[in-house]
Amino acid sequence: MTVSLEQLRRCHVAVDLGAARTRVYVKGAGLVVDEPSVAAVNTRTGALIAVGSFAERMTGRTPDYIRVVRPVSGGTVVDIEMAQRMLRHLLGEKLRRALRRKPRLRAAACTPHDADPLAQRATVETLAGLGARRVELVDTLIAAAVGCGLPVEQPTATMIMVCGAAATQVAVLSLGSIVTAERIPIGGEAIDHAVVQHLRHAHELMLPSQAVRPLQLALHGNGITAEGPASTLIHGRDVATGLARSVQVNTAAVRDAIHTPLTAVIDGIGKILRECPPDLVADLTDRGIMMVGGSALLPGLDQMLRDATGMPVAIAERPDVCAVLGLGAMLEGKIAPMVLNPLAE
């Protein structure tokens, strides 16, 4: 998965197929698609009814003959045909025509750090179905580091933490390459699941599928800290009777439920630091951790990492789109490799 910057400069389009959102960057036009990776299908006819935000709003509200699917799971395409159809509709007819005019369309795509050959092949075939003659694969960690402005080409350590929906990836970068990395199967979905399970066991309450993330923001106020409201009113369905019910939820208990899956993330960071050379760990003491990804915006997560690691933690300016913007910067030729032997001139 080693791709040169020269090869990336020849690409025309960059795609970030995430479990939560799909983003497309077109060379010269910028970010043109940023929509949920969701599609709604009529199971009787096979017709695609909706994609993106509208399909996501249909989740849990459809009749029997309409199925809402997610063709991407954990950063890996699990349904190639559906992913191709979703991408075609997200791009739109006008943009697809413009891309088809390219005689040899080249595309670049993000893949998780430890993606196996089958997962990489699924990504390549998905973009090949859109007309791409050649697909370059770039590690999500490197693309995100470039997108948030980290000096990845310098001989100093930079630690990046990509907080995705299905997993969290942590890596230490130096000289444009990954020194050590870890993929932790805990992401935004695991945190959502922890909240849902807590309310089910402690209050016998079932939440609507789309109410979990807004609930987190309401529960924690100023973050995953004790500064938020002491309690909040939650509406849901009673597990036993099936009737609508409202309960007053203690936010301290919910904070404890969320901390449980996050301990795995902290353990992963500790493992990375133990495997890292001492000189690079010394650099990280000053530089700290840069958080990117949609789940990085979870209130208070950055403070929790500061307390656990003792290192400075920062959140990127636009954490949710760093990876695709990093790919876009490579396509536009804005990233120059470091000259390793300047004395040879």
Phi, psi and omega in degrees: 000022178274118183238135179279157178295329179296320178295322181290328179295338179277351181284152181255335185216144177238138184231134173243099180270097181259163179294328182264315185222151175249131182231139182231131178242126179252131181302125180089342181246340180087203182283115185251340180226130173212085187226156175300144180277068185224143176222145177248129186235140172277112185289342180283319185251344184081004182285146176276122185269315183204157175223163174073221186298318182294319178294323179295323178293340180278349183302126179077004183234021186255154172288177187300326188274001177247127181241130177264122185237155174240103184287352179240130180224126178063031181080005181240136177286119181257345177222095188296314182298316180292323178296321178295315180296319179298315181297319180301316181288326179292323180289324181087156185296320183296314181289324179296321178296320179296322180288327180292339179289342178292124183298321177227086184292127177244142181229153174238147182217149175275141172226148178301159187301317185255031182297132180281167182303326179294319178295319178296319180296322179297320178295317180297316181293326178298315181283331175296328177293344177267002178106004180288126179279333180216138181235124177259133180256132181236137179297131181304323182297317180289317180298318179293322179296319177293319183295331180262011172083018178286143180281070187292336183277353182276156179278046176230156184280138169228131179253130179236145181231111181265108183265095182266183180285322185256338183205162175243127179248132180234138181208155170250126183247147174201139180055039175075008181227165179274123177280310176208146184212158180214136175250120183253124184284045177232123180219199181299325180293324179293324178291318176301316181297323179296320178295315181298315182294323178298314181293327180290316184279320185277328186235001182052047183235133175256131181268148169299148187299330184263010183259358188288310183295314174301327178296319179301314181296321179290322183293319193264349177056262181273008177130189179280060182222172181283001183278350181286181179296148183290327180206163179210155183269127182240136178254137179196201181244135179291132183296320185281311187266337183080004181271159177292140182209150177240139179227152175269116187258133177281119186290333179298320179293323179292322176301318178296321180296324180285326181297330184301306178292333182288342177296329177295325178294317180295321176298321179296320177296319177299320179295319178299315182294326179290328181275348186277143176302145184303324181297322180288325177297323178297322176297321183293337178301325179270318186280323178077204185247135174255124181260131175227173182100156183300323182285351176294341181277001177300121187302129174088353181296321180296320179292324178298319179291324177299315181295323185281325186257337184075010180252155175295142180231130180233151176252133181300157183299316176233076190297330186285338184243014183300318184297312182288329176291326175296317176299319179298320178297323177291322178297320183282355179077025181277348182255125179249136179290153179284139176281111186280337182227073184295341182286347182282353182286000000 
